Short mmCIF file of C-alpha atoms and ligand atoms in Angstrom, two decimals:
data_model
loop_
_atom_site.label_atom_id
_atom_site.label_comp_id
_atom_site.label_asym_id
_atom_site.label_seq_id
_atom_site.Cartn_x
_atom_site.Cartn_y
_atom_site.Cartn_z
CA MET A 87 -0.17 0.06 -0.20
CA ALA A 88 1.57 3.44 -1.01
CA GLU A 89 1.16 6.53 0.33
CA ALA A 90 -2.33 7.77 -0.43
CA THR A 91 -4.91 11.12 0.01
CA ALA A 92 -7.62 10.09 -0.86
CA PHE A 93 -9.36 6.80 -0.02
CA TYR A 94 -12.54 4.83 -1.40
CA GLY A 95 -14.52 2.43 -0.73
CA ARG A 96 -16.21 1.28 2.02
CA PHE A 97 -16.33 3.10 5.49
CA ALA A 98 -18.51 2.60 9.66
CA HIS A 99 -17.66 4.90 12.06
CA THR A 100 -20.21 6.04 14.95
CA PRO A 101 -20.53 9.23 14.32
CA SER A 102 -23.33 9.68 17.88
CA ARG A 103 -22.67 7.70 20.35
CA GLY A 104 -25.09 4.03 19.62
CA ALA A 105 -24.74 5.16 15.98
CA LEU A 106 -22.95 3.21 13.50
CA GLU A 107 -22.81 4.63 10.03
CA ILE A 108 -21.80 2.55 6.95
CA LEU A 109 -20.80 4.64 4.33
CA ASP A 110 -20.82 2.90 0.83
CA ASP A 111 -18.70 3.57 -2.40
CA THR A 112 -17.54 6.70 -0.81
CA LEU A 113 -14.27 9.03 -0.95
CA LEU A 114 -12.79 10.67 1.75
CA ILE A 115 -9.81 13.45 0.59
CA ILE A 116 -6.61 14.04 2.99
CA ASP A 117 -4.82 17.39 2.74
CA SER A 118 -1.04 17.39 3.18
CA LYS A 119 -1.71 18.14 7.24
CA GLY A 120 -3.76 14.83 7.30
CA THR A 121 -6.94 16.51 7.79
CA ILE A 122 -9.90 15.38 6.45
CA THR A 123 -11.47 18.27 3.47
CA ASP A 124 -14.27 16.19 1.73
CA VAL A 125 -15.89 13.32 2.60
CA LEU A 126 -18.10 12.71 -1.06
CA SER A 127 -20.24 9.69 -1.49
CA ASP A 128 -21.06 8.67 -5.25
CA SER A 129 -24.39 10.63 -6.18
CA ASP A 130 -22.37 14.11 -5.01
CA VAL A 131 -21.66 16.53 -7.63
CA ASP A 132 -18.25 16.82 -6.90
CA PHE A 133 -17.76 12.77 -6.78
CA GLN A 134 -16.15 11.41 -10.74
CA LYS A 135 -13.66 14.92 -10.77
CA ALA A 136 -12.51 14.55 -7.37
CA PHE A 137 -12.44 10.74 -8.26
CA ASP A 138 -11.37 10.78 -11.20
CA GLN A 139 -8.32 12.93 -10.09
CA ALA A 140 -7.41 11.40 -7.28
CA ARG A 141 -7.02 8.27 -9.25
CA ALA A 142 -4.62 10.04 -12.34
CA SER A 143 -2.64 11.44 -9.22
CA GLY A 144 -1.97 7.89 -8.57
CA GLU A 145 -2.85 8.19 -4.25
CA LEU A 146 -6.23 6.30 -3.89
CA CYS A 147 -6.42 3.60 -1.67
CA GLN A 148 -9.69 1.88 -2.40
CA SER A 149 -11.05 -0.92 0.00
CA GLY A 150 -11.68 -4.57 -1.91
CA GLU A 151 -14.24 -6.65 -0.86
CA LYS A 152 -14.92 -7.76 2.93
CA SER A 153 -12.46 -5.05 3.86
CA LEU A 154 -13.99 -1.79 4.75
CA PHE A 155 -11.83 1.37 6.25
CA LEU A 156 -12.79 1.99 10.41
CA PRO A 157 -11.29 5.27 12.76
CA GLY A 158 -8.18 4.15 14.19
CA MET A 159 -8.43 2.95 18.00
CA VAL A 160 -7.60 5.38 21.03
CA ASP A 161 -5.52 3.06 23.27
CA LEU A 162 -6.32 5.88 27.11
CA HIS A 163 -4.41 3.47 28.96
CA VAL A 164 -0.79 2.13 28.54
CA HIS A 165 1.76 0.58 30.51
CA ALA A 166 4.75 0.98 28.15
CA PRO A 167 7.92 -0.54 30.56
CA GLN A 168 5.25 -3.12 31.65
CA TRP A 169 4.89 -5.45 28.11
CA PRO A 170 8.07 -7.11 28.23
CA GLN A 171 5.81 -9.15 30.93
CA LEU A 172 2.53 -9.57 29.11
CA GLY A 173 0.42 -11.71 31.27
CA ARG A 174 2.91 -12.68 33.60
CA ALA A 175 1.46 -13.25 37.46
CA LEU A 176 -2.29 -13.08 37.00
CA HIS A 177 -2.68 -14.37 39.46
CA LEU A 178 -2.04 -12.22 42.55
CA PRO A 179 -3.75 -9.22 44.13
CA LEU A 180 -2.57 -5.64 42.34
CA ASP A 181 -0.71 -4.47 45.40
CA GLU A 182 1.12 -7.93 45.70
CA TRP A 183 2.08 -7.38 41.84
CA LEU A 184 2.91 -4.10 42.12
CA ASN A 185 5.87 -4.86 44.76
CA ALA A 186 7.07 -8.57 43.98
CA TYR A 187 6.73 -7.80 39.29
CA THR A 188 5.89 -4.49 38.51
CA PHE A 189 8.28 -2.10 40.59
CA PRO A 190 11.64 -4.70 39.58
CA LEU A 191 11.00 -4.43 36.57
CA GLU A 192 9.47 -0.31 35.59
CA ALA A 193 12.98 0.03 37.78
CA GLN A 194 14.95 -1.82 35.22
CA PHE A 195 14.53 1.16 32.84
CA ARG A 196 17.24 3.53 34.83
CA ASN A 197 19.25 2.23 32.11
CA ALA A 198 17.73 3.54 29.04
CA ASP A 199 18.95 0.80 26.64
CA LEU A 200 16.19 -1.33 28.30
CA ALA A 201 14.05 1.42 26.95
CA ARG A 202 15.84 0.98 23.18
CA SER A 203 15.12 -2.35 23.13
CA VAL A 204 11.49 -2.28 24.17
CA TYR A 205 9.37 0.82 23.21
CA PRO A 206 9.95 0.13 19.48
CA ASP A 207 8.52 -3.42 19.61
CA LEU A 208 5.55 -1.75 21.64
CA VAL A 209 4.93 0.89 20.00
CA SER A 210 5.00 -1.33 16.33
CA THR A 211 2.61 -4.22 17.69
CA LEU A 212 0.27 -0.99 19.40
CA LEU A 213 0.47 0.01 15.41
CA ALA A 214 -0.26 -3.75 14.04
CA ASN A 215 -3.07 -4.11 15.86
CA GLY A 216 -4.67 -0.65 14.84
CA THR A 217 -4.22 1.65 17.55
CA THR A 218 -3.33 5.31 16.14
CA THR A 219 -3.41 6.86 19.65
CA ALA A 220 -2.00 5.74 22.47
CA VAL A 221 -2.00 7.33 26.43
CA TYR A 222 1.40 6.05 27.83
CA PHE A 223 3.17 5.56 31.10
CA SER A 224 6.80 5.31 31.16
CA THR A 225 8.84 5.42 34.41
CA ILE A 226 9.82 7.54 36.24
CA HIS A 227 13.53 7.78 34.84
CA MET A 228 13.68 10.91 31.71
CA GLU A 229 16.04 8.88 29.87
CA ALA A 230 13.52 5.90 29.62
CA SER A 231 10.64 8.14 29.00
CA GLN A 232 12.30 10.43 26.52
CA VAL A 233 13.28 7.68 24.24
CA LEU A 234 9.25 6.84 24.55
CA ALA A 235 8.52 9.67 22.92
CA GLU A 236 11.41 9.66 20.49
CA VAL A 237 9.82 6.02 19.46
CA CYS A 238 6.67 7.48 19.38
CA ARG A 239 7.13 10.21 17.24
CA ASP A 240 9.75 8.09 14.68
CA ALA A 241 6.72 5.13 14.56
CA GLY A 242 4.11 7.76 13.42
CA GLN A 243 2.05 6.90 16.54
CA ARG A 244 -0.32 9.64 18.29
CA ALA A 245 0.74 9.76 21.49
CA PHE A 246 0.35 11.58 24.66
CA VAL A 247 3.51 10.06 27.32
CA GLY A 248 3.92 10.95 30.56
CA LYS A 249 7.19 10.89 33.15
CA VAL A 250 5.93 8.48 36.07
CA VAL A 251 5.59 10.45 39.71
CA MET A 252 6.57 8.48 43.18
CA ASP A 253 7.82 10.31 45.72
CA ASP A 254 6.09 8.94 49.15
CA PRO A 255 8.67 6.90 50.81
CA ASP A 256 5.52 5.75 52.75
CA GLN A 257 4.57 3.82 49.63
CA CYS A 258 7.21 3.04 47.26
CA PRO A 259 10.50 0.95 47.57
CA ASP A 260 13.71 2.52 47.94
CA TYR A 261 14.93 0.87 44.51
CA TYR A 262 12.31 2.87 42.59
CA ARG A 263 11.47 5.83 43.64
CA ASP A 264 11.83 9.97 42.92
CA SER A 265 14.86 10.72 45.12
CA SER A 266 12.96 13.56 45.80
CA THR A 267 9.47 15.77 45.61
CA ARG A 268 11.00 18.67 44.09
CA GLN A 269 12.85 16.35 42.00
CA ALA A 270 9.93 14.90 40.65
CA ILE A 271 8.33 17.62 39.83
CA ASP A 272 11.71 20.05 38.18
CA GLU A 273 11.48 16.71 35.94
CA THR A 274 7.99 17.12 34.96
CA GLN A 275 8.63 20.00 33.64
CA GLY A 276 11.71 19.52 31.67
CA PHE A 277 10.21 16.61 30.51
CA ILE A 278 7.05 18.41 29.23
CA GLU A 279 9.26 20.75 27.92
CA PHE A 280 11.35 18.11 26.01
CA VAL A 281 8.69 16.82 24.42
CA ARG A 282 7.20 20.30 23.29
CA ASN A 283 10.40 20.89 21.97
CA LEU A 284 11.25 17.46 19.98
CA SER A 285 12.73 17.86 16.97
CA GLY A 286 10.37 16.36 14.65
CA ASN A 287 7.26 16.40 16.49
CA ASP A 288 5.86 20.28 14.34
CA THR A 289 2.72 18.63 14.45
CA ASP A 290 2.47 17.59 18.47
CA LEU A 291 1.88 14.34 17.11
CA VAL A 292 3.81 13.34 20.42
CA GLN A 293 2.04 15.28 23.26
CA PRO A 294 3.59 15.16 27.29
CA ILE A 295 1.28 14.35 30.26
CA VAL A 296 1.48 15.06 33.52
CA THR A 297 0.79 11.26 35.64
CA PRO A 298 0.65 10.92 38.92
CA ARG A 299 0.97 7.09 38.98
CA PHE A 300 -1.77 6.91 41.54
CA ILE A 301 -2.53 8.65 45.10
CA PRO A 302 -1.00 6.37 47.00
CA SER A 303 2.31 6.34 45.47
CA CYS A 304 2.76 10.39 45.38
CA SER A 305 3.63 13.16 48.39
CA HIS A 306 0.39 15.60 49.52
CA THR A 307 3.26 18.01 48.07
CA ALA A 308 3.83 16.40 44.96
CA LEU A 309 0.26 16.02 44.08
CA LEU A 310 -0.53 19.84 44.62
CA GLU A 311 2.60 21.00 42.59
CA LEU A 312 1.85 18.60 39.41
CA GLY A 313 -2.16 20.12 39.40
CA ARG A 314 0.17 23.80 39.32
CA VAL A 315 2.37 22.45 37.08
CA ALA A 316 -0.45 21.45 34.77
CA ASP A 317 -2.50 24.08 35.13
CA GLN A 318 -0.06 26.64 34.56
CA MET A 319 1.69 24.56 31.14
CA ASP A 320 -1.91 24.07 29.82
CA CYS A 321 -1.06 20.00 30.30
CA ARG A 322 -3.03 17.22 30.50
CA VAL A 323 -2.78 14.64 33.87
CA GLN A 324 -3.55 11.26 33.69
CA THR A 325 -3.22 8.89 36.92
CA HIS A 326 -5.47 5.50 38.27
CA CYS A 327 -8.27 6.14 40.07
CA SER A 328 -11.10 4.22 42.74
CA GLU A 329 -9.38 0.92 40.81
CA GLY A 330 -9.89 -1.22 43.03
CA ASP A 331 -10.83 -2.23 46.94
CA TRP A 332 -7.45 -1.20 47.77
CA GLU A 333 -6.84 2.19 46.88
CA HIS A 334 -10.39 3.15 46.93
CA GLN A 335 -10.44 2.83 51.11
CA PHE A 336 -6.68 3.90 50.92
CA VAL A 337 -8.08 7.41 49.26
CA TYR A 338 -10.82 7.90 51.76
CA GLU A 339 -9.13 7.17 54.83
CA ARG A 340 -6.06 9.36 53.70
CA TYR A 341 -8.13 12.08 52.00
CA GLY A 342 -12.30 11.79 53.76
CA GLN A 343 -13.04 11.95 50.39
CA SER A 344 -13.01 9.77 47.10
CA ASP A 345 -10.01 9.62 45.29
CA THR A 346 -12.17 11.90 42.20
CA ALA A 347 -13.19 14.50 44.92
CA ALA A 348 -9.28 14.09 46.40
CA LEU A 349 -8.01 14.29 42.57
CA ALA A 350 -10.28 17.54 41.59
CA GLU A 351 -9.59 19.71 45.16
CA LEU A 352 -5.27 19.36 44.00
CA GLY A 353 -5.93 20.49 40.57
CA LEU A 354 -5.80 17.32 38.76
CA LEU A 355 -8.83 17.24 36.52
CA GLN A 356 -8.17 18.95 33.67
CA ARG A 357 -9.12 19.58 30.51
CA GLY A 358 -8.75 15.79 28.39
CA SER A 359 -7.01 14.68 31.38
CA VAL A 360 -7.61 10.69 32.04
CA LEU A 361 -8.71 8.60 35.22
CA ALA A 362 -7.75 4.79 34.78
CA HIS A 363 -10.50 2.27 35.52
CA CYS A 364 -12.60 4.58 37.79
CA ASN A 365 -14.81 1.30 38.82
CA PHE A 366 -15.33 2.72 42.22
CA VAL A 367 -16.34 5.46 41.47
CA SER A 368 -20.33 7.11 42.42
CA PRO A 369 -22.85 8.80 40.54
CA THR A 370 -21.23 12.29 41.82
CA ASP A 371 -17.57 11.16 41.63
CA MET A 372 -18.90 11.85 37.11
CA GLU A 373 -20.54 14.42 37.63
CA ILE A 374 -17.50 16.40 39.11
CA MET A 375 -15.52 14.36 35.95
CA LYS A 376 -18.26 15.59 33.25
CA SER A 377 -17.96 19.16 34.76
CA ALA A 378 -14.16 19.21 34.88
CA LEU A 379 -14.17 17.97 30.90
CA THR A 380 -12.17 14.81 32.75
CA GLY A 381 -12.64 11.10 31.01
CA ILE A 382 -12.10 7.68 32.00
CA ALA A 383 -10.26 5.01 30.62
CA HIS A 384 -11.92 1.70 31.41
CA CYS A 385 -9.90 -0.90 31.14
CA PRO A 386 -12.72 -4.12 31.32
CA ILE A 387 -9.63 -6.95 31.02
CA SER A 388 -7.43 -5.52 33.67
CA ASN A 389 -10.48 -4.63 36.20
CA ALA A 390 -11.43 -8.93 35.91
CA TYR A 391 -8.06 -8.95 37.59
CA PHE A 392 -6.96 -6.50 40.00
CA ALA A 393 -10.23 -4.35 40.02
CA ASN A 394 -12.44 -6.36 42.33
CA SER A 395 -15.44 -5.32 40.50
CA VAL A 396 -17.47 -4.10 36.97
CA PHE A 397 -16.78 -0.60 35.61
CA PRO A 398 -20.22 0.45 35.79
CA LEU A 399 -20.26 2.01 32.21
CA ARG A 400 -23.68 1.77 31.13
CA ARG A 401 -24.22 4.44 34.20
CA ALA A 402 -20.88 6.46 32.94
CA LEU A 403 -22.10 7.04 29.32
CA ASP A 404 -25.99 7.94 30.76
CA ILE A 405 -24.47 9.78 32.07
CA GLY A 406 -22.81 11.93 30.32
CA VAL A 407 -19.09 11.59 31.99
CA SER A 408 -16.57 11.02 28.10
CA VAL A 409 -14.88 7.35 28.16
CA GLY A 410 -12.87 5.68 26.14
CA MET A 411 -11.06 2.34 26.22
CA GLY A 412 -7.15 1.68 27.38
CA THR A 413 -5.73 -1.91 27.09
CA ASP A 414 -3.35 -1.89 31.28
CA ILE A 415 -0.67 -3.60 30.00
CA SER A 416 0.36 -5.23 31.27
CA GLY A 417 -2.23 -5.51 33.59
CA GLY A 418 -4.47 -6.18 30.81
CA PRO A 419 -2.89 -8.99 28.78
CA SER A 420 -3.82 -7.68 25.60
CA PRO A 421 -2.52 -5.70 22.88
CA SER A 422 -5.73 -4.91 21.21
CA ILE A 423 -8.29 -2.87 21.99
CA PHE A 424 -11.10 -4.90 19.98
CA GLU A 425 -10.04 -7.72 21.98
CA ASN A 426 -10.91 -5.11 24.97
CA ALA A 427 -14.02 -4.09 23.35
CA ARG A 428 -15.01 -7.50 22.87
CA PHE A 429 -14.54 -7.89 26.85
CA ALA A 430 -16.35 -4.06 27.24
CA ILE A 431 -19.21 -5.51 26.02
CA ALA A 432 -18.86 -9.11 27.72
CA ALA A 433 -19.12 -7.71 31.17
CA SER A 434 -21.68 -5.36 30.64
CA ARG A 435 -23.98 -8.08 29.58
CA MET A 436 -22.69 -9.84 33.05
CA LEU A 437 -23.40 -7.05 35.16
CA GLU A 438 -26.78 -6.80 34.07
CA GLU A 439 -28.18 -10.28 33.81
CA GLY A 440 -26.29 -11.17 37.00
CA VAL A 441 -23.10 -13.80 37.77
CA ASP A 442 -24.09 -15.91 40.72
CA PRO A 443 -26.96 -18.52 39.81
CA GLU A 444 -27.96 -19.13 43.55
CA ILE A 445 -29.80 -15.94 43.46
CA ALA A 446 -33.05 -15.68 42.00
CA SER A 447 -32.85 -14.10 38.22
CA ALA A 448 -34.69 -11.24 39.20
CA SER A 449 -32.59 -9.72 42.13
CA ARG A 450 -29.24 -11.45 40.53
CA GLY A 451 -28.28 -8.27 38.17
CA HIS A 452 -28.72 -4.29 37.17
CA PRO A 453 -31.28 -3.99 35.12
CA ASP A 454 -29.60 -1.64 32.08
CA SER A 455 -26.07 -2.68 32.18
CA ARG A 456 -25.52 -3.68 29.06
CA ILE A 457 -23.30 -1.90 25.80
CA ASP A 458 -24.14 -3.57 22.18
CA PHE A 459 -21.03 -3.56 19.56
CA ARG A 460 -21.80 -0.31 18.61
CA GLU A 461 -21.18 1.61 21.59
CA ALA A 462 -18.25 -0.76 22.11
CA LEU A 463 -16.72 0.74 18.98
CA TRP A 464 -17.79 4.05 20.31
CA VAL A 465 -15.60 3.69 23.40
CA ALA A 466 -12.95 2.24 21.39
CA THR A 467 -12.72 5.24 18.59
CA ALA A 468 -15.00 8.35 19.33
CA GLY A 469 -15.09 8.39 22.76
CA GLY A 470 -11.46 7.59 23.71
CA ALA A 471 -11.52 10.74 21.10
CA GLU A 472 -13.52 12.87 23.04
CA VAL A 473 -11.87 11.94 26.87
CA LEU A 474 -8.94 13.93 25.30
CA ASP A 475 -10.76 16.33 23.14
CA ILE A 476 -8.76 15.99 20.15
CA PRO A 477 -9.95 15.52 16.44
CA VAL A 478 -9.68 11.70 15.20
CA GLY A 479 -12.55 8.59 15.91
CA LYS A 480 -14.79 9.87 13.18
CA PHE A 481 -14.65 10.30 9.11
CA GLU A 482 -15.72 13.78 9.42
CA LYS A 483 -14.66 16.86 7.49
CA GLY A 484 -11.90 18.71 9.09
CA ARG A 485 -10.86 15.65 11.82
CA HIS A 486 -7.62 14.12 11.75
CA PHE A 487 -7.11 10.80 9.01
CA ASP A 488 -6.05 8.28 12.19
CA ALA A 489 -7.65 5.13 10.22
CA ILE A 490 -7.44 1.07 9.82
CA LEU A 491 -8.33 -1.02 7.11
CA VAL A 492 -9.82 -4.23 7.86
CA ASP A 493 -9.88 -6.94 5.34
CA HIS A 494 -10.36 -10.39 5.55
CA HIS A 495 -8.96 -11.44 2.90
CA ALA A 496 -5.19 -10.80 4.10
CA ALA A 497 -5.26 -13.09 7.31
CA THR A 498 -6.62 -16.83 6.57
CA ASP A 499 -9.74 -16.26 4.99
CA ARG A 500 -12.09 -17.83 7.29
CA ALA A 501 -15.44 -19.49 6.67
CA ALA A 502 -17.26 -16.79 8.71
CA PHE A 503 -16.43 -13.79 6.49
CA SER A 504 -16.20 -16.36 2.77
CA ASN A 505 -20.16 -17.09 3.72
CA SER A 506 -21.12 -13.57 4.53
CA THR A 507 -22.63 -10.68 3.72
CA THR A 508 -20.81 -8.44 2.74
CA SER A 509 -23.06 -5.07 3.03
CA GLY A 510 -24.49 -3.44 6.69
CA GLU A 511 -24.15 -3.84 10.14
CA ASP A 512 -23.55 -7.37 10.33
CA PHE A 513 -20.41 -7.41 8.46
CA VAL A 514 -19.11 -4.43 11.43
CA GLN A 515 -20.19 -6.24 13.86
CA GLN A 516 -18.52 -9.92 12.75
CA THR A 517 -15.91 -7.56 11.97
CA ILE A 518 -15.34 -6.70 15.95
CA TYR A 519 -16.72 -9.58 16.51
CA ASN A 520 -13.94 -11.56 14.91
CA VAL A 521 -10.78 -9.20 13.91
CA SER A 522 -7.50 -9.86 14.77
CA GLN A 523 -4.03 -7.90 14.37
CA SER A 524 -3.67 -10.11 10.85
CA ASP A 525 -7.01 -9.13 10.04
CA ILE A 526 -5.90 -5.20 9.45
CA ARG A 527 -3.41 -5.05 6.80
CA SER A 528 -2.55 -0.77 6.68
CA VAL A 529 -2.91 1.35 9.36
CA TRP A 530 -2.53 5.79 8.86
CA VAL A 531 -2.33 8.46 12.00
CA ASN A 532 -2.49 11.75 10.70
CA GLY A 533 -2.98 10.59 6.85
CA ARG A 534 0.49 8.89 7.21
CA LEU A 535 1.15 5.14 6.29
CA ALA A 536 2.64 3.58 10.37
CA CYS A 537 1.59 0.43 10.04
CA ASN A 538 1.09 -1.97 6.63
CA ALA A 539 1.38 -5.69 6.92
N1 GUN B 810 -2.28 1.30 39.93
C1 GUN B 810 -0.90 1.80 40.41
N2 GUN B 810 0.20 1.43 39.49
C2 GUN B 810 -1.07 0.71 38.58
C3 GUN B 810 -0.76 -0.27 37.87
O1 GUN B 810 0.45 -0.15 36.94
N3 GUN B 810 -1.30 -0.90 37.37
C4 GUN B 810 -2.82 -1.36 37.39
N4 GUN B 810 -3.20 -1.54 36.74
N5 GUN B 810 -2.63 -0.54 39.14
C5 GUN B 810 -1.98 0.36 39.09
FE1 FE B 811 -2.82 0.95 35.12
#
């Protein structure tokens, strides 16, 4: 697949939550900045001329039979240094997993050579799985965090990269802790400036994000200072929020209020910020997020292992909080947002129906909790874009062209697809339920080809 400035064929996207739009025989024109300048259907008067021009230029990319363009996936929550331990030690509770496995691994990134060997593989794997935007936690180390930003720039992935702050001696081990609160704050500022001045990053494809790991790992002073830095430097924030019983309780004991309310008071709920998990947030917490224009990274697979409950996704969406999808690598053992989207649907069904057959069906579950494949696609694309407040996730004029071409011929021609109808919502639903990395033929970020299988 060569570089293209026009795309023709079948597109599917979610213009609003719950709505699926399939655009057949449609032409998208992309300008040199990677922005969609026209969406033309073959009945538009301008269509034929634009199509002929695009074809003559040799820069027209077409979807074929049993293939379609989808918006690129948005992964709101990735721990980059945890890539080498994908799928390891998931039998442990979160605090034991952090202390026995995760902190020792992350501490090794003090040697930036490890970052140079691990991060390119992570970023290219996420791209190959269709993730065009990723929001990363790195580690507490400046050089390794810089490497991650450079790797994303070089791979052409839209990314938000955060240098992690963990400065509280009561909670963080000696071998993996910021040497002082002051240094943690200064380095956060230094890292924001580094990413903003990164050469070859003129389109701001890679952006910094202020990253207190979570309230338990940070001193009160660090949290306050990071809120001030985010405000003054106009920078998004990411952190974990009310993930499981332990974290939720810890914050109540320390601040006498919920994680969300405490983060709001600390100035950490900035526009476009990301709170990971949020399993134990109340409707009041959701209203706080909504008014702060801060959203949620829903990490359904990870939640099954570490979060002690199912996140009430449908309730959050009904309240109007922005929600996107997160893999939470390596709390979640999959690099695929599609796999997380499928799991989100299944988890929501379990929440609705209940899970214990010993309880009578009428009182077993929570009514009105389910989402369907259309809402899952929304959360995985446009919902994540809404959380970050960036113009991607839909095939609309004015948005960046971040997209994937799913081609069911690219992989083994599975029976489900060779016998299936090639039109309508069924095809999109089958795609969402079946797609794997080998079906993703090409990936574009900002109109540029970033991966070609
Ligand atoms: N809470 C604090 N750190 C982490 C982490 O690395 N993974 C998850 N799932 N939760 C966390
Ligand atoms: Fe996490």
